[in-house]
Amino acid sequence: MHKDVERIVRDIKSLKIQGARNVARESINALAMAAKSSKARSAAAFRREISAVAYALSSSRPTEPMMRNLLDEAVRQVGEDAKKQRSVAALARLLVARGNATLAKMDADAKKLATYGAKLIPDGALVLTHCHSSSSTRVMIEAKRMRKEFSVVCFETRPRFQGRTTATELAEAGIDVTLTVDGGMNLFMKKADIVIVGADSVTSRGDLINKIGTATLAHIARMNDVSFYSAAELAKYSPMTIFGTREKIEERDPAEVWDKAPKRVRIRNPAFEATAAKYINGYITEAGVIPPQSFFTLATQKLGIKLYE
Ligand code: RUB
C-alpha cells in the first residue's frame, strides 16, 4: 500500500482524523491516492488493489457506516468500469473524478443540513452538545451567522477529549462556549433549551449510534422535556441493520482510559453507544429535519438500496 494511504489508515485508527464525516472524506482521498499511485498491470489487478485498500480503510474504525457506504459505492463503480474499460490509467482517472464529485456533494449536503439545523436554535438558547461533530458545529456556526444569540455547553468527552476540539472551534467562530466535565450533563440540562449531537450511524429503526455518553444526554433531556436532535447526513445510515444485524460498537484500547492501571483493575473503553429512536425528536439531515422513523426511507432512497428486486 502507498505510504500516504498507510498513514491515513493509521491516523484514522489513532483518532488523529476523527468524526464520521472527516473519516469518510479522508478515506475517499486515500482511495484516490491509491488509484493514482497504482502499479497494477491489468483492470482486474487494479480492481483487487482498490478493494484491498477500501477494506483496510473500512476496518480502521468499525462503527463508521458513512465511510463504508462511500467506499462500497466506489468499489462497486470500479467493478462496473472495469467491465468496459481495460486501461488502468483510465480506471484511475474515473475513480479520482468520482471521488471529487462525492466530496463536492458532501459539502453541498453539509451546507443544507446546517441551514435546517440552525433554524431550530431559539434566540437566547442554551445549547448542549457532546464530543466533536463537524455537522453539529456547522449548525451552530450557521446559527451564529444568522445573528442568533445563544450559548453552548460542551462536555469534555473522555478519554480523548474531543469536547476541547468543539469548544475551540466554536470559540474561534465567536460563539459563547463553556467546556465542562462529562459528569455535568444532568446539572447543565436543567437550564438547557436544546441538545444537538452528531451521528456515527443511524439504524433501520431510527436508533442513533454516537459517542458514549450520548444516550445519557438523551435520557436526561427527555426527563427535563428538552428537545434532542442529531445532525446526521443520510449517508450515516447503516444498511446492515435492515435484517436486524446490530451495528458493531467499537471498543478502543484500555490504555486510553488509564495507561498504568493496577493489574487487578479491568478497564473498558467503548467508543460509542446506541440511543433509542424514542428519545430523539428529530434528525437534522440534508433533506430537512425528519423524525427518526423517516430516516430509513429517505436514506435507502438516497443510497439507492433496493430491498428486493
Ligand atoms: C465522534 C462522534 C461524532 C460523530 C459525528 O467520535 O461521535 O459525533 O462522528 O461527527 P470520534 P461528524 O471522535 O470517536 O470519531 O458530524 O463530524 O460526522
Short mmCIF file of C-alpha atoms and ligand atoms in Angstrom, two decimals:
data_model
loop_
_atom_site.label_atom_id
_atom_site.label_comp_id
_atom_site.label_asym_id
_atom_site.label_seq_id
_atom_site.Cartn_x
_atom_site.Cartn_y
_atom_site.Cartn_z
CA MET A 1 0.00 0.00 0.00
CA HIS A 2 1.20 3.55 -0.77
CA LYS A 3 2.79 5.12 2.33
CA ASP A 4 0.37 8.08 2.38
CA VAL A 5 -2.57 5.66 2.31
CA GLU A 6 -0.99 3.72 5.19
CA ARG A 7 -0.61 6.99 7.07
CA ILE A 8 -4.30 7.81 6.63
CA VAL A 9 -5.29 4.35 7.91
CA ARG A 10 -3.04 4.93 10.95
CA ASP A 11 -4.39 8.44 11.54
CA ILE A 12 -7.98 7.21 11.43
CA LYS A 13 -7.17 4.41 13.91
CA SER A 14 -5.39 6.75 16.31
CA LEU A 15 -8.15 9.42 16.08
CA LYS A 16 -5.81 11.99 14.58
CA ILE A 17 -8.59 12.03 12.00
CA GLN A 18 -11.88 11.77 13.90
CA GLY A 19 -15.59 12.30 13.40
CA ALA A 20 -17.63 10.32 10.88
CA ARG A 21 -17.54 12.91 8.09
CA ASN A 22 -13.83 13.61 8.39
CA VAL A 23 -13.10 9.89 8.41
CA ALA A 24 -15.30 9.37 5.33
CA ARG A 25 -13.70 12.28 3.46
CA GLU A 26 -10.17 11.15 4.19
CA SER A 27 -10.98 7.59 3.14
CA ILE A 28 -12.20 8.90 -0.24
CA ASN A 29 -8.95 10.89 -0.57
CA ALA A 30 -6.93 7.80 0.37
CA LEU A 31 -8.68 5.71 -2.29
CA ALA A 32 -7.88 8.37 -4.89
CA MET A 33 -4.21 8.35 -3.78
CA ALA A 34 -4.12 4.56 -4.08
CA ALA A 35 -5.62 4.78 -7.59
CA LYS A 36 -3.14 7.45 -8.72
CA SER A 37 -0.12 5.53 -7.42
CA SER A 38 -1.30 2.09 -8.58
CA LYS A 39 1.23 -0.10 -10.38
CA ALA A 40 -1.43 -2.60 -11.39
CA ARG A 41 -0.93 -4.08 -14.84
CA SER A 42 -4.49 -5.08 -15.58
CA ALA A 43 -8.00 -3.86 -14.86
CA ALA A 44 -8.61 -6.94 -12.69
CA ALA A 45 -5.44 -6.30 -10.64
CA PHE A 46 -6.43 -2.63 -10.24
CA ARG A 47 -9.86 -3.65 -9.00
CA ARG A 48 -8.34 -6.11 -6.49
CA GLU A 49 -5.91 -3.45 -5.24
CA ILE A 50 -8.67 -0.85 -4.76
CA SER A 51 -10.86 -3.39 -2.93
CA ALA A 52 -7.98 -4.23 -0.57
CA VAL A 53 -7.34 -0.55 0.19
CA ALA A 54 -11.07 0.05 0.76
CA TYR A 55 -11.14 -2.93 3.13
CA ALA A 56 -8.12 -1.64 5.11
CA LEU A 57 -9.81 1.76 5.43
CA SER A 58 -13.25 0.37 6.37
CA SER A 59 -11.79 -1.82 9.08
CA SER A 60 -9.73 1.02 10.58
CA ARG A 61 -12.82 2.07 12.58
CA PRO A 62 -15.64 -0.45 12.80
CA THR A 63 -18.52 1.91 13.69
CA GLU A 64 -18.38 4.19 10.63
CA PRO A 65 -21.05 3.34 8.04
CA MET A 66 -20.65 6.65 6.21
CA MET A 67 -17.08 5.66 5.30
CA ARG A 68 -18.22 2.11 4.49
CA ASN A 69 -21.13 3.28 2.30
CA LEU A 70 -18.96 5.65 0.27
CA LEU A 71 -16.12 3.15 -0.14
CA ASP A 72 -18.51 0.33 -1.08
CA GLU A 73 -20.04 2.52 -3.76
CA ALA A 74 -16.59 3.50 -5.09
CA VAL A 75 -15.53 -0.18 -5.26
CA ARG A 76 -18.81 -1.12 -6.98
CA GLN A 77 -18.22 1.60 -9.58
CA VAL A 78 -14.66 0.37 -10.24
CA GLY A 79 -16.16 -3.08 -10.85
CA GLU A 80 -18.62 -1.61 -13.37
CA ASP A 81 -15.92 0.49 -15.07
CA ALA A 82 -13.55 -2.49 -15.29
CA LYS A 83 -16.16 -4.32 -17.42
CA LYS A 84 -15.94 -1.60 -20.08
CA GLN A 85 -12.50 -0.11 -19.66
CA ARG A 86 -9.24 -2.07 -19.81
CA SER A 87 -6.75 0.77 -19.29
CA VAL A 88 -5.59 1.10 -15.66
CA ALA A 89 -4.80 4.81 -16.15
CA ALA A 90 -8.35 5.45 -17.40
CA LEU A 91 -9.85 3.48 -14.49
CA ALA A 92 -7.77 5.50 -12.04
CA ARG A 93 -8.90 8.77 -13.64
CA LEU A 94 -12.55 7.72 -13.38
CA LEU A 95 -12.14 6.80 -9.70
CA VAL A 96 -10.47 10.13 -8.88
CA ALA A 97 -13.18 12.12 -10.71
CA ARG A 98 -15.95 10.24 -8.88
CA GLY A 99 -14.18 10.79 -5.55
CA ASN A 100 -14.06 14.54 -6.22
CA ALA A 101 -17.76 14.55 -7.11
CA THR A 102 -18.54 12.67 -3.87
CA LEU A 103 -16.61 15.23 -1.81
CA ALA A 104 -18.37 18.13 -3.54
CA LYS A 105 -21.75 16.52 -2.88
CA MET A 106 -20.82 16.02 0.78
CA ASP A 107 -20.02 19.73 1.07
CA ALA A 108 -23.32 20.73 -0.54
CA ASP A 109 -25.25 18.35 1.76
CA ALA A 110 -23.43 19.68 4.84
CA LYS A 111 -24.46 23.24 3.93
CA LYS A 112 -28.13 22.29 3.55
CA LEU A 113 -28.05 20.38 6.83
CA ALA A 114 -26.50 23.36 8.65
CA THR A 115 -29.22 25.70 7.38
CA TYR A 116 -32.04 23.39 8.51
CA GLY A 117 -30.40 22.83 11.90
CA ALA A 118 -29.63 26.49 12.58
CA LYS A 119 -33.33 27.33 12.33
CA LEU A 120 -34.01 25.02 15.28
CA ILE A 121 -31.89 27.04 17.71
CA PRO A 122 -34.12 29.52 19.55
CA ASP A 123 -32.79 33.04 20.21
CA GLY A 124 -31.26 33.25 23.68
CA ALA A 125 -30.94 29.44 23.87
CA LEU A 126 -28.55 27.33 25.88
CA VAL A 127 -27.43 24.53 23.55
CA LEU A 128 -25.78 21.36 24.85
CA THR A 129 -23.51 19.19 22.73
CA HIS A 130 -21.21 16.24 23.21
CA CYS A 131 -17.94 15.08 21.64
CA HIS A 132 -16.86 16.69 18.38
CA SER A 133 -19.20 16.54 15.43
CA SER A 134 -18.40 18.72 12.44
CA SER A 135 -22.09 18.55 11.44
CA SER A 136 -23.23 19.89 14.84
CA THR A 137 -20.64 22.66 14.95
CA ARG A 138 -21.62 23.72 11.42
CA VAL A 139 -25.24 24.02 12.62
CA MET A 140 -24.16 26.30 15.48
CA ILE A 141 -21.82 28.35 13.30
CA GLU A 142 -24.64 28.83 10.78
CA ALA A 143 -26.99 29.94 13.61
CA LYS A 144 -24.36 32.49 14.63
CA ARG A 145 -24.15 33.66 11.01
CA MET A 146 -27.94 34.17 11.13
CA ARG A 147 -27.21 36.53 14.05
CA LYS A 148 -28.88 34.36 16.67
CA GLU A 149 -27.80 34.95 20.25
CA PHE A 150 -27.11 31.69 22.10
CA SER A 151 -24.52 29.93 24.21
CA VAL A 152 -23.21 26.38 24.14
CA VAL A 153 -22.05 23.96 26.82
CA CYS A 154 -19.98 21.03 25.58
CA PHE A 155 -18.79 18.05 27.54
CA GLU A 156 -15.14 17.12 27.58
CA THR A 157 -15.70 13.55 26.25
CA ARG A 158 -13.23 11.34 27.98
CA PRO A 159 -10.90 9.64 27.36
CA ARG A 160 -9.87 11.51 24.17
CA PHE A 161 -11.24 14.98 24.99
CA GLN A 162 -12.97 15.69 21.67
CA GLY A 163 -15.02 18.30 23.61
CA ARG A 164 -11.92 20.51 23.52
CA THR A 165 -11.98 20.45 19.72
CA THR A 166 -15.64 21.51 19.74
CA ALA A 167 -15.02 24.27 22.28
CA THR A 168 -12.04 25.59 20.31
CA GLU A 169 -13.95 25.62 17.00
CA LEU A 170 -16.98 27.37 18.49
CA ALA A 171 -14.87 29.93 20.35
CA GLU A 172 -12.98 30.70 17.13
CA ALA A 173 -16.36 31.30 15.45
CA GLY A 174 -17.20 33.87 18.15
CA ILE A 175 -19.78 31.67 19.91
CA ASP A 176 -20.17 31.87 23.70
CA VAL A 177 -18.96 28.41 24.75
CA THR A 178 -18.28 26.60 28.04
CA LEU A 179 -16.44 23.30 28.33
CA THR A 180 -17.29 21.12 31.31
CA VAL A 181 -16.83 17.59 32.65
CA ASP A 182 -18.86 14.66 31.26
CA GLY A 183 -20.49 14.25 34.68
CA GLY A 184 -22.06 17.73 34.31
CA MET A 185 -24.80 16.50 31.92
CA ASN A 186 -27.61 16.45 34.48
CA LEU A 187 -26.65 19.75 36.06
CA PHE A 188 -26.48 21.70 32.80
CA MET A 189 -29.63 20.10 31.37
CA LYS A 190 -31.74 21.98 33.92
CA LYS A 191 -31.09 25.27 32.08
CA ALA A 192 -30.83 23.88 28.54
CA ASP A 193 -33.23 24.56 25.64
CA ILE A 194 -31.96 22.14 23.04
CA VAL A 195 -29.39 19.34 22.64
CA ILE A 196 -27.62 18.83 19.31
CA VAL A 197 -25.17 15.96 18.83
CA GLY A 198 -23.68 14.24 15.79
CA ALA A 199 -24.13 10.71 14.48
CA ASP A 200 -21.80 7.94 13.53
CA SER A 201 -24.54 5.64 12.44
CA VAL A 202 -28.34 5.50 12.20
CA THR A 203 -30.06 2.13 12.20
CA SER A 204 -33.10 0.95 10.21
CA ARG A 205 -35.41 1.71 13.09
CA GLY A 206 -34.01 5.18 13.62
CA ASP A 207 -31.78 4.48 16.61
CA LEU A 208 -28.66 6.59 16.83
CA ILE A 209 -25.13 5.30 17.37
CA ASN A 210 -22.89 8.09 18.59
CA LYS A 211 -20.16 8.79 21.14
CA ILE A 212 -20.54 7.10 24.51
CA GLY A 213 -22.44 9.48 26.78
CA THR A 214 -24.98 10.39 24.07
CA ALA A 215 -27.71 8.11 25.46
CA THR A 216 -27.25 9.55 28.96
CA LEU A 217 -27.67 13.02 27.48
CA ALA A 218 -30.81 11.95 25.56
CA HIS A 219 -32.41 10.32 28.61
CA ILE A 220 -31.77 13.34 30.81
CA ALA A 221 -33.07 15.63 28.05
CA ARG A 222 -36.34 13.67 27.96
CA MET A 223 -36.63 13.77 31.76
CA ASN A 224 -36.36 17.56 31.53
CA ASP A 225 -38.52 17.95 28.41
CA VAL A 226 -35.60 19.36 26.41
CA SER A 227 -35.59 18.66 22.63
CA PHE A 228 -32.86 16.31 21.47
CA TYR A 229 -31.60 16.37 17.86
CA SER A 230 -28.86 14.58 15.98
CA ALA A 231 -27.19 16.16 12.95
CA ALA A 232 -26.82 13.22 10.58
CA GLU A 233 -26.39 13.15 6.83
CA LEU A 234 -28.43 10.36 5.25
CA ALA A 235 -25.19 8.55 4.31
CA LYS A 236 -24.76 7.76 8.03
CA TYR A 237 -27.43 5.08 7.57
CA SER A 238 -26.19 1.56 8.29
CA PRO A 239 -27.60 -0.84 5.63
CA MET A 240 -26.56 -3.95 7.57
CA THR A 241 -29.27 -3.15 10.12
CA ILE A 242 -32.00 -3.86 7.52
CA PHE A 243 -32.09 -7.51 8.53
CA GLY A 244 -31.63 -6.83 12.23
CA THR A 245 -27.83 -7.06 12.39
CA ARG A 246 -26.59 -4.71 15.06
CA GLU A 247 -24.05 -2.03 14.23
CA LYS A 248 -20.79 -3.11 15.87
CA ILE A 249 -19.75 -0.85 18.73
CA GLU A 250 -16.06 -0.01 18.63
CA GLU A 251 -14.14 -0.82 21.81
CA ARG A 252 -10.85 1.04 21.99
CA ASP A 253 -7.52 0.47 23.70
CA PRO A 254 -7.88 0.40 27.55
CA ALA A 255 -4.66 2.46 27.78
CA GLU A 256 -6.63 5.49 26.53
CA VAL A 257 -8.54 5.36 29.83
CA TRP A 258 -5.65 4.52 32.17
CA ASP A 259 -2.25 3.63 30.76
CA LYS A 260 -0.74 2.38 34.03
CA ALA A 261 -3.77 0.80 35.69
CA PRO A 262 -3.15 -1.61 38.62
CA LYS A 263 -3.14 -5.25 37.49
CA ARG A 264 -6.48 -6.26 39.01
CA VAL A 265 -8.41 -3.31 37.62
CA ARG A 266 -10.27 -4.19 34.41
CA ILE A 267 -10.66 -1.26 32.03
CA ARG A 268 -13.40 -0.94 29.40
CA ASN A 269 -13.31 1.68 26.67
CA PRO A 270 -16.42 1.57 24.44
CA ALA A 271 -16.28 4.45 21.95
CA PHE A 272 -19.98 4.55 21.06
CA GLU A 273 -23.41 3.54 22.28
CA ALA A 274 -26.97 3.34 20.95
CA THR A 275 -29.67 5.88 21.76
CA ALA A 276 -33.19 4.61 21.10
CA ALA A 277 -35.26 6.47 18.48
CA LYS A 278 -37.94 7.25 21.08
CA TYR A 279 -35.59 9.74 22.79
CA ILE A 280 -34.80 11.59 19.57
CA ASN A 281 -37.05 14.46 18.47
CA GLY A 282 -35.52 14.55 15.03
CA TYR A 283 -32.57 14.04 12.75
CA ILE A 284 -31.19 17.13 11.08
CA THR A 285 -30.38 15.97 7.55
CA GLU A 286 -29.70 17.47 4.14
CA ALA A 287 -33.36 16.68 3.31
CA GLY A 288 -34.70 18.64 6.29
CA VAL A 289 -35.40 17.89 9.95
CA ILE A 290 -37.09 14.49 9.98
CA PRO A 291 -38.48 12.13 12.60
CA PRO A 292 -36.30 9.04 13.31
CA GLN A 293 -38.92 6.83 11.61
CA SER A 294 -38.34 8.56 8.24
CA PHE A 295 -34.57 8.15 8.18
CA PHE A 296 -34.70 4.61 6.78
CA THR A 297 -36.91 5.52 3.81
CA LEU A 298 -35.01 8.66 2.82
CA ALA A 299 -31.59 7.08 3.33
CA THR A 300 -32.32 3.91 1.35
CA GLN A 301 -33.70 6.07 -1.47
CA LYS A 302 -30.66 8.31 -1.45
CA LEU A 303 -28.15 5.46 -1.29
CA GLY A 304 -30.04 3.53 -3.96
CA ILE A 305 -30.51 0.49 -1.70
CA LYS A 306 -33.04 -1.97 -3.15
CA LEU A 307 -34.65 -4.24 -0.57
CA TYR A 308 -35.82 -6.72 -3.20
CA GLU A 309 -35.72 -6.96 -6.98
C1 RUB B 1 -17.05 11.43 17.00
C2 RUB B 1 -18.52 11.43 17.19
C3 RUB B 1 -19.30 12.41 16.35
C4 RUB B 1 -19.71 11.71 15.04
C5 RUB B 1 -20.26 12.70 14.03
O1 RUB B 1 -16.43 10.30 17.60
O2 RUB B 1 -19.10 10.67 17.93
O3 RUB B 1 -20.46 12.82 16.99
O4 RUB B 1 -18.61 11.06 14.46
O5 RUB B 1 -19.27 13.56 13.56
P1 RUB B 1 -14.86 10.05 17.39
P2 RUB B 1 -19.49 14.37 12.22
O6 RUB B 1 -14.15 11.26 17.89
O7 RUB B 1 -14.57 8.81 18.18
O8 RUB B 1 -14.64 9.84 15.92
O9 RUB B 1 -20.69 15.21 12.40
O10 RUB B 1 -18.21 15.17 12.06
O11 RUB B 1 -19.66 13.37 11.12
#
